[in-house]
Coordinates of C-alpha atoms in Angstrom, one line a residue:
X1139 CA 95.8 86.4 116.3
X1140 CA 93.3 84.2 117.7
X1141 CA 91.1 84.9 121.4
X1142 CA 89.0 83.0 123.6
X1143 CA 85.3 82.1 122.6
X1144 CA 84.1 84.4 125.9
X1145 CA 86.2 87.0 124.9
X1146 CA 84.8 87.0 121.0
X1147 CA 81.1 86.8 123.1
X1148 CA 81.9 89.7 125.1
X1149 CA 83.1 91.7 121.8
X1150 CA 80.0 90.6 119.7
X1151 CA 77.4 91.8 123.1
X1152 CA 79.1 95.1 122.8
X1153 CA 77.8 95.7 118.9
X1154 CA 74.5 94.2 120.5
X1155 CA 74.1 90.6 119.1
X1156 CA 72.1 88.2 120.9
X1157 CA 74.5 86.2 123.6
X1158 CA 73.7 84.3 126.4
X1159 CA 74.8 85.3 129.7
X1160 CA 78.1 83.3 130.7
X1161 CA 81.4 84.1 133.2
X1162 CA 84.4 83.4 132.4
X1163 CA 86.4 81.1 135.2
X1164 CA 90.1 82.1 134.9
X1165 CA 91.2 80.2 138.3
X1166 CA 89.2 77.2 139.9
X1167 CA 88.2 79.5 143.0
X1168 CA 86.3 82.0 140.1
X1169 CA 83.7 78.7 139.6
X1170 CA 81.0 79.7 142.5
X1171 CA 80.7 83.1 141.4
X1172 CA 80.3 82.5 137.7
X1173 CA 77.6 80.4 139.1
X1174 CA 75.8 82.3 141.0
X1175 CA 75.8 85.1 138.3
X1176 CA 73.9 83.0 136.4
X1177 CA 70.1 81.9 136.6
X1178 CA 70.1 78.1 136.0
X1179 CA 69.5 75.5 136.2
X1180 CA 71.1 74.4 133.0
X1181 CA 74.1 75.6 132.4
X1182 CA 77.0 74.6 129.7
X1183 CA 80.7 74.5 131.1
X1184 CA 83.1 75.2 128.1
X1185 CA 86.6 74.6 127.7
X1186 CA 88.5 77.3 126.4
X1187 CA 91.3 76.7 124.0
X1188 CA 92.5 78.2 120.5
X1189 CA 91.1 74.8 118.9
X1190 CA 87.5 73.5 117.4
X1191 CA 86.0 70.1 118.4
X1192 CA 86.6 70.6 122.0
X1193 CA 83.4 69.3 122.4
X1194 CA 84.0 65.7 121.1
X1195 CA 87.8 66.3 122.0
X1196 CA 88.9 63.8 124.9
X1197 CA 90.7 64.7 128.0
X1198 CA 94.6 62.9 128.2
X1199 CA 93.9 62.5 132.4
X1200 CA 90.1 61.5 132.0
X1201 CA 90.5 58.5 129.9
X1202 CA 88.4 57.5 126.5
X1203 CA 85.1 57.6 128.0
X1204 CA 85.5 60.5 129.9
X1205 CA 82.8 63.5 128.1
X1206 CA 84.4 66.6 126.0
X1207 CA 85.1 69.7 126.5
X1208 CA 81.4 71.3 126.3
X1209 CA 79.1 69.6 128.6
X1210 CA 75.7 69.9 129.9
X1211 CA 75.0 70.3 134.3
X1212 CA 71.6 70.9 135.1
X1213 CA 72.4 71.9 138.7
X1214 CA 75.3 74.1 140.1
X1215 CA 76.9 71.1 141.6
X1216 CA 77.3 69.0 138.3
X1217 CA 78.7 72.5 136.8
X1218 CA 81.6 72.3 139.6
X1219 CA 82.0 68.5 139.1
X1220 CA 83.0 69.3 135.1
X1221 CA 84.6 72.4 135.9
X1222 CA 87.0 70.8 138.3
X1223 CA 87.6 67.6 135.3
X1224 CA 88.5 70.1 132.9
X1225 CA 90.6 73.1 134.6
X1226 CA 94.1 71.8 134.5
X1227 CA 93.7 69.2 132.0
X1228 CA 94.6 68.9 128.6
X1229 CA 92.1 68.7 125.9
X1230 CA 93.0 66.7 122.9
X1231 CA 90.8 67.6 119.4
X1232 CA 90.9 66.7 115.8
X1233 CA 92.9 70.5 115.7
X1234 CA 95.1 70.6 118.7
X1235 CA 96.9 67.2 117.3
X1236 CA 97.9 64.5 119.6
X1237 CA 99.6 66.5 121.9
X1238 CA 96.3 68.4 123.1
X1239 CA 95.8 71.8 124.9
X1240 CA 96.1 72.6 129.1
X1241 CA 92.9 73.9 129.6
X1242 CA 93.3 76.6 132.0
X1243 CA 90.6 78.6 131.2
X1244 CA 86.8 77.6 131.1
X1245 CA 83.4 79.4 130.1
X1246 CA 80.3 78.7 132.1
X1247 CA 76.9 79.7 130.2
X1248 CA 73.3 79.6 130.7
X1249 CA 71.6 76.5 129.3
X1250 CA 69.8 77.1 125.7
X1251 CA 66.5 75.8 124.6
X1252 CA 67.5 75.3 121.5
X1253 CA 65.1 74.3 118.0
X1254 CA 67.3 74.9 115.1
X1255 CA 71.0 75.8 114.8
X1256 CA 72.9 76.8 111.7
X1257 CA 76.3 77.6 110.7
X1258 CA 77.2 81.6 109.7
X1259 CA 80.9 82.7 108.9
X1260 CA 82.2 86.4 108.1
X1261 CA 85.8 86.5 106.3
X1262 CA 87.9 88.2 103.9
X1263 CA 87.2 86.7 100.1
X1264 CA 90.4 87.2 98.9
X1265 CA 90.2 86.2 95.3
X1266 CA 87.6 89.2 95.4
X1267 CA 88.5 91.7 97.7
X1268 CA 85.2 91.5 99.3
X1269 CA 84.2 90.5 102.8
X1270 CA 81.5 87.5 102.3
X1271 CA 79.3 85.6 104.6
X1272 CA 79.0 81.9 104.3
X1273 CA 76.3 80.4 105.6
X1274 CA 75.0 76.6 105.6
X1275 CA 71.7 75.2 107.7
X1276 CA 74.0 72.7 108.9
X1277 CA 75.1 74.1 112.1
X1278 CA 77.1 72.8 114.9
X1279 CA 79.1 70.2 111.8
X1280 CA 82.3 70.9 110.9
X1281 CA 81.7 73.2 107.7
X1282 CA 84.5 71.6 105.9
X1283 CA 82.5 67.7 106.4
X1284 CA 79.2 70.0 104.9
X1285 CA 81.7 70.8 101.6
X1286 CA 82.4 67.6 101.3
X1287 CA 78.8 65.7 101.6
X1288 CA 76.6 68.1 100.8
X1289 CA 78.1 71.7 98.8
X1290 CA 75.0 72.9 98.2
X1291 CA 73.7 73.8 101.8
X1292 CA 76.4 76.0 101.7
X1293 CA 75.4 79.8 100.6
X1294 CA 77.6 82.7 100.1
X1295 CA 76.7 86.1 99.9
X1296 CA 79.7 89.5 99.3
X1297 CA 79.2 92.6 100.7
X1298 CA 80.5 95.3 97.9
X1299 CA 83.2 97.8 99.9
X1300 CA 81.6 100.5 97.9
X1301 CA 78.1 100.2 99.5
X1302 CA 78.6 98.6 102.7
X1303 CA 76.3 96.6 104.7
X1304 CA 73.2 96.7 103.0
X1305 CA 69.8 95.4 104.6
X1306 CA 69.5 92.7 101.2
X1307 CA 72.6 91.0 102.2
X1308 CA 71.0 90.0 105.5
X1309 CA 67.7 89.1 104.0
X1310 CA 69.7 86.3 101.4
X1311 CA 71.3 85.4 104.3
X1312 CA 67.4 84.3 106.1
X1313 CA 65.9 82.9 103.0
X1314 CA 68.8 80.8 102.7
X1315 CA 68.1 79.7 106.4
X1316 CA 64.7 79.4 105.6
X1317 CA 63.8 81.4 108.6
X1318 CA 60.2 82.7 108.9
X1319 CA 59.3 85.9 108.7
X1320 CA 59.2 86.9 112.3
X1321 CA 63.0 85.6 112.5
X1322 CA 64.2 87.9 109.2
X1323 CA 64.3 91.0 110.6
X1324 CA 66.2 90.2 113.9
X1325 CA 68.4 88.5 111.0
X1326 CA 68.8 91.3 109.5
X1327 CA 70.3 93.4 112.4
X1328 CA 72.4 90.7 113.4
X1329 CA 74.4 90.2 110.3
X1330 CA 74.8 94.2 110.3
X1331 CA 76.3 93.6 113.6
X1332 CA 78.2 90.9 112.8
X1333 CA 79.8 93.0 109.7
X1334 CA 80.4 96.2 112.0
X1335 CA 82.3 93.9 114.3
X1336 CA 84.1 92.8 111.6
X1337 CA 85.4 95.8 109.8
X1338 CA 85.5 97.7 113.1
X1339 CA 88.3 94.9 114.9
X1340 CA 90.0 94.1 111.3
X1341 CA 89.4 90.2 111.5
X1342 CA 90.0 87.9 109.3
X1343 CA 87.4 85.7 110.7
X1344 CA 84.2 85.4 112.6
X1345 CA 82.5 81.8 112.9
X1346 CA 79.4 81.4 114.6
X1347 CA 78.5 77.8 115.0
X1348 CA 76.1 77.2 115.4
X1349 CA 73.6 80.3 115.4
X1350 CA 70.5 78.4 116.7
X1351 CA 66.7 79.4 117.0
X1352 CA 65.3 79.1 120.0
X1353 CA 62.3 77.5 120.4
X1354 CA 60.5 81.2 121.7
X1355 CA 62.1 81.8 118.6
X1356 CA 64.6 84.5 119.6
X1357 CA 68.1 84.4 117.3
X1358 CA 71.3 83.3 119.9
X1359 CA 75.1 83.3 118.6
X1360 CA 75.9 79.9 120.5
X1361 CA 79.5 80.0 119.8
X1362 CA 82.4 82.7 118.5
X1363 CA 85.1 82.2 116.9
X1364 CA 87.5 85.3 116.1
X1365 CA 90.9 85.6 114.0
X1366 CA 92.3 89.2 114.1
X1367 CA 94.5 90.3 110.8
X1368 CA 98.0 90.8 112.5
X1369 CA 98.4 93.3 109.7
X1370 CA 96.4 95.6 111.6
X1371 CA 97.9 95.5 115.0
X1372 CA 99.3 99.1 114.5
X1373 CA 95.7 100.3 115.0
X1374 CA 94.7 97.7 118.0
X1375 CA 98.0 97.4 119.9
X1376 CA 96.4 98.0 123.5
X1377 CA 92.8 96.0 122.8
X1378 CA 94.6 93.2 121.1
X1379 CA 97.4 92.9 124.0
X1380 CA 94.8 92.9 126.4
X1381 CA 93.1 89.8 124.7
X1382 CA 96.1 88.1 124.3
X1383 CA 96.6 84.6 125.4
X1384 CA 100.2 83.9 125.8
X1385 CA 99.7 80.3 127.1
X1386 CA 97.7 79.3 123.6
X1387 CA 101.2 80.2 121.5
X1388 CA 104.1 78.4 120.8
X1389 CA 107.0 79.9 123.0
X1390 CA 109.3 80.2 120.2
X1391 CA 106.6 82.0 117.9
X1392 CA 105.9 84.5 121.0
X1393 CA 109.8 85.3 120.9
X1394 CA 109.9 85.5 117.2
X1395 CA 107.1 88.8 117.5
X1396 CA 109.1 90.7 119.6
X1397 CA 111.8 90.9 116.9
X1398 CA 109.2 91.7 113.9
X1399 CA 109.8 87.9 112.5
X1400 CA 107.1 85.8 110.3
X1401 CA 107.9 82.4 112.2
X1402 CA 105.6 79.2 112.4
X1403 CA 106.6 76.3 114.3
X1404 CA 106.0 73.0 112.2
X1405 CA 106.9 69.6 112.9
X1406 CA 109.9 68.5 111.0
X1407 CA 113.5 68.0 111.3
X1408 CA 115.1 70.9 109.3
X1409 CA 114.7 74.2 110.6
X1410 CA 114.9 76.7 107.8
X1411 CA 115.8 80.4 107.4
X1412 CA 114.7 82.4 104.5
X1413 CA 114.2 85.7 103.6
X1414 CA 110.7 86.7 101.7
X1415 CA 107.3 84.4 102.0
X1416 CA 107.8 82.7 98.4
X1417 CA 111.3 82.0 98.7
X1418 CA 110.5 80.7 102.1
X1419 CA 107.8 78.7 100.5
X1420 CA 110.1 77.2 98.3
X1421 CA 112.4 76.2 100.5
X1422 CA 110.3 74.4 102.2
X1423 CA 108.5 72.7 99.1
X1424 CA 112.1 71.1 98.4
X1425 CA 112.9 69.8 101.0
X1426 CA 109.8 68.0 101.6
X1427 CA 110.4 66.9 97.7
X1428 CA 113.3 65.0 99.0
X1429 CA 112.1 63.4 101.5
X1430 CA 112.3 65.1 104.6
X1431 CA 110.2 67.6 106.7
X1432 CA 110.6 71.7 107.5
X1433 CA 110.3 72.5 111.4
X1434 CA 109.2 76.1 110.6
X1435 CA 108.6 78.9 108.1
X1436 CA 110.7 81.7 109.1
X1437 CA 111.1 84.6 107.0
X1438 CA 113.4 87.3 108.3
X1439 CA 112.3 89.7 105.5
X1440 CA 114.0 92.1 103.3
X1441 CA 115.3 94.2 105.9
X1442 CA 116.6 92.6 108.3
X1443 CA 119.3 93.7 110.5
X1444 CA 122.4 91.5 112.3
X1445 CA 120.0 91.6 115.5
X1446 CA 117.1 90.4 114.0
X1447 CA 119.1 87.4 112.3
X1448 CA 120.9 86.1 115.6
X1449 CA 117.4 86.4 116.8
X1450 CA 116.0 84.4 114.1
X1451 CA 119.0 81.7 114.4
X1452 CA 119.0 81.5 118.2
X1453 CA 114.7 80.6 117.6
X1454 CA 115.7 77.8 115.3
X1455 CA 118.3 76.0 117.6
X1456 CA 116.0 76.5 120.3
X1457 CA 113.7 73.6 118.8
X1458 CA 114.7 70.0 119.9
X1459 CA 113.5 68.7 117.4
X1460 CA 115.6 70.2 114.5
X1461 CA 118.1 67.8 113.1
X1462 CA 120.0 70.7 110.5
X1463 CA 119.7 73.9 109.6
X1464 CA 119.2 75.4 106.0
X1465 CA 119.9 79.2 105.6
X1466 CA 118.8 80.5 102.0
X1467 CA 118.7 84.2 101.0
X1468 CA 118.6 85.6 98.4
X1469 CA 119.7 89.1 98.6
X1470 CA 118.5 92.0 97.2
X1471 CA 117.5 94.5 100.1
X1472 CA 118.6 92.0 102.2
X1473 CA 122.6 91.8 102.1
X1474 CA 124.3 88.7 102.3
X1475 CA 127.2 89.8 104.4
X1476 CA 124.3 90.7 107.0
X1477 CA 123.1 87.8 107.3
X1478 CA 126.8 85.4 107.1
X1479 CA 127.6 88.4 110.1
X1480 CA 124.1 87.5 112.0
X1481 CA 124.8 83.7 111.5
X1482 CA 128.2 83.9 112.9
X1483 CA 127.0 85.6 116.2
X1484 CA 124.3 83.6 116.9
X1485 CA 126.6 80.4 116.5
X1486 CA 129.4 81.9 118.9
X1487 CA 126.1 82.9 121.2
X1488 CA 124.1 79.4 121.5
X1489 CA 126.8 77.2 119.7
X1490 CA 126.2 74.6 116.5
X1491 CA 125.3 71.1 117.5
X1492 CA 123.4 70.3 113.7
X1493 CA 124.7 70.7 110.3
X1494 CA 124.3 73.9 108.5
X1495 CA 124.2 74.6 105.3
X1496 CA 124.1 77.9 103.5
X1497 CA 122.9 79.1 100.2
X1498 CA 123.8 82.7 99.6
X1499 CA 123.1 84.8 96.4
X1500 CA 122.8 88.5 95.3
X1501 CA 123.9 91.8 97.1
X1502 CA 127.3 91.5 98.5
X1503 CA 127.4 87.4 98.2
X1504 CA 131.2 87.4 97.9
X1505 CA 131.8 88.9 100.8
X1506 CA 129.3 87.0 102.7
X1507 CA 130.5 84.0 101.4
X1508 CA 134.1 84.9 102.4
X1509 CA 133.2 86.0 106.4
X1510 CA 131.4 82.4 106.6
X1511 CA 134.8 80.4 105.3
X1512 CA 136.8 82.6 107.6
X1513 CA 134.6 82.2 110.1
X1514 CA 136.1 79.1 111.5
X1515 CA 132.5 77.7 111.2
X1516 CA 131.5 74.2 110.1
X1517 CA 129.4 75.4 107.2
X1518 CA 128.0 73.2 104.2
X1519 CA 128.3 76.1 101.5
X1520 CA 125.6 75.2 98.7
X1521 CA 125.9 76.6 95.2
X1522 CA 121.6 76.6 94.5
X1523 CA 118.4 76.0 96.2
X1524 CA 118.3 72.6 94.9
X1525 CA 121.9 71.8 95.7
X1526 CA 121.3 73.1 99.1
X1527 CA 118.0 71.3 99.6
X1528 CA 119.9 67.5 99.0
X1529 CA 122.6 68.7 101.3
X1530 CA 120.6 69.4 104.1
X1531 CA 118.7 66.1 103.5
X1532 CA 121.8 64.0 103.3
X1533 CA 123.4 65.8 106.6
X1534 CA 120.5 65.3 108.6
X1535 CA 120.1 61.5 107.4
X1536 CA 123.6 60.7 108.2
X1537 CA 123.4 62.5 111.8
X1538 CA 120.4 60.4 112.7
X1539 CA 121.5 57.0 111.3
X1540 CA 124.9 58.0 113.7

């Protein structure tokens, strides 16, 4: 789960890093008092969006030479000219894709004097098992363009589980950023923050670029960026629901969590079923091996009910863009009469206007096999993955050349 740069701000000021003061402008009539909450007369007016680059993103309504998404004003009356560009507009960045974002929320912030910036990550090392801190003295670029020109201004430090935050971790993290000596300490107590925050909220991420120095020297987190591990909602339902942006998500994904189902909406034409991540995986693997595209990863999972299938079925159709439908389970908690029962009801429910094929195999695929053919249904049955992969392909093919 993903939140608002002002909102990750607000999160970080409460474990007592060093932010700037800013106010958040949820509706265009909220502008004059973030303003006058403020000191000036510099002040930065952020879009806020679920995406990076909004600052060299381009607005669809402002034209190619309109500015970004993070500008500049150095009175209260340029701050209102950008905030009314941007509120209502849709931001277009290297990560929203083509289509862009509505911007309907912005951030207005007290101007920085700023002398050095840097780049400082916390995330979850997964190969092992440690959180680790990447940092880089190439702030405000895109980390990955550092990777790629220059690997070796990017440091990485683990903090062992065992010990926790230790006060050496944050010194590594200073001489690596060559700051002076006045600047390590404050350092220090920032990246125990920052690691607090971290395990405290269970994210998965926390970018901070760029960190920048001051030129009075002072240590300022510029910018936030916070993932939250979904795993963990059971411990942050209310806080989490509270920072929720439903507007940022993708309707059909917001329909898919009420019903406890692993959906991602992708841009292809066949929308796929499938029960467990690596089968789903697969699945989608093989059909982009022949030639075509997956519109989503859905996985169902190994208990799923009739409910939760006729859920996950009704999700799929709902997608204009899907051009067929390929259902492949294997069943092993998951029974295949289930889901030929769930299939069925969603298709009497929302209709069938694509071709469908199903692979079925394991626990009870006889009899989920037989309640599909006597189903009256027009179902492509499919012996294997891979026979069920070309017959998807081929049905979708000869339903767009028609």
């Amino acid at each position: 789960m993903n939140i608002h740069e002002y909102q990750a701000k607000a999160l970080l000021k409460s474990y007592g890093a060093p932010i700037a003061l800013g106010a958040p402008v949820l509706k265009p009539a909220d502008v004059d008092a973030a303003l006058k909450a403020l000191p000036g007369p510099v002040y930065v007016v952020k879009a806020q969006i679920h995406a990076g680059g909004r600052g060299k993103g381009k607005f669809k309504e402002l034209g190619p030479d309109a500015k970004g998404g993070v500008r500049i004003a150095t009175s209260a009356e340029a701050a209102k000219a950008a905030a009314a560009e941007m509120l209502g507009n849709t931001l277009v960045t290297k990560q929203t894709g083509p289509a862009g974002k509505k911007v309907e929320r912005l951030y207005i912030e007290d101007g920085a004097d700023i002398a050095k910036e840097f780049y400082l990550s916390c995330l979850v090392d997964r190969g092992n098992g440690r959180v680790a801190f990447i940092c880089s003295t190439e702030g405000g670029m895109d980390i990955e363009e550092v990777a790629e020109k220059t690997p070796k201004k990017i440091h990485t430090f683990h903090v062992d589980p065992a010990v926790g935050y230790a006060p050496y971790v944050g010194r590594n993290i200073a001489a690596a950023l060559a700051l002076d000596a006045a600047q390590t300490k404050p350092c220090v107590k920032l990246i125990g923050q920052i690691y607090k925050a971290f395990v405290d909220n269970d994210m998965s991420l926390l970018e901070i670029n760029p960190l920048v120095v001051l030129k009075d020297g002072d240590l300022r987190v510029l910018d936030a960026k916070v993932n939250f591990d979904s795993n963990a909602e059971f411990r942050h339902a209310k806080e989490w629901a509270e920072l929720r942006d439903l507007s940022e998500e993708d309707d059909k994904e917001i329909e898919a969590s009420k019903y406890d189902l692993s959906y991602v909406a992708l841009d292809g034409a066949i929308g796929c079923m499938v029960n467990g991540a690596g089968l789903a995986m697969s699945t989608m693997d093989i059909i982009k091996l022949y030639g075509e595209e997956p519109a989503n990863f859905l996985d169902v999972g190994g208990g799923a009910d009739k409910e939760k299938v006729t859920a996950a079925f009704k999700i799929i159709t709902a997608d204009p863009n899907v051009k067929g439908i390929l259902v492949n389970i294997f069943g092993g908690i998951m029974r295949c009469d289930v889901i030929a029962e769930g299939v069925i009801a969603a298709v009497k429910e929302v209709g069938l206007k694509v071709p469908l094929v199903v692979r079925l195999e394991g626990t009870n695929v006889e009899l989920g096999k037989k309640i599909l053919n006597e189903s009256g249904l027009d179902v492509i049955a499919a012996d294997d993955l891979d026979d069920a992969a070309q017959k998807i392909v081929a049905a979708v093919r000869q339903q767009t050349a028609a």
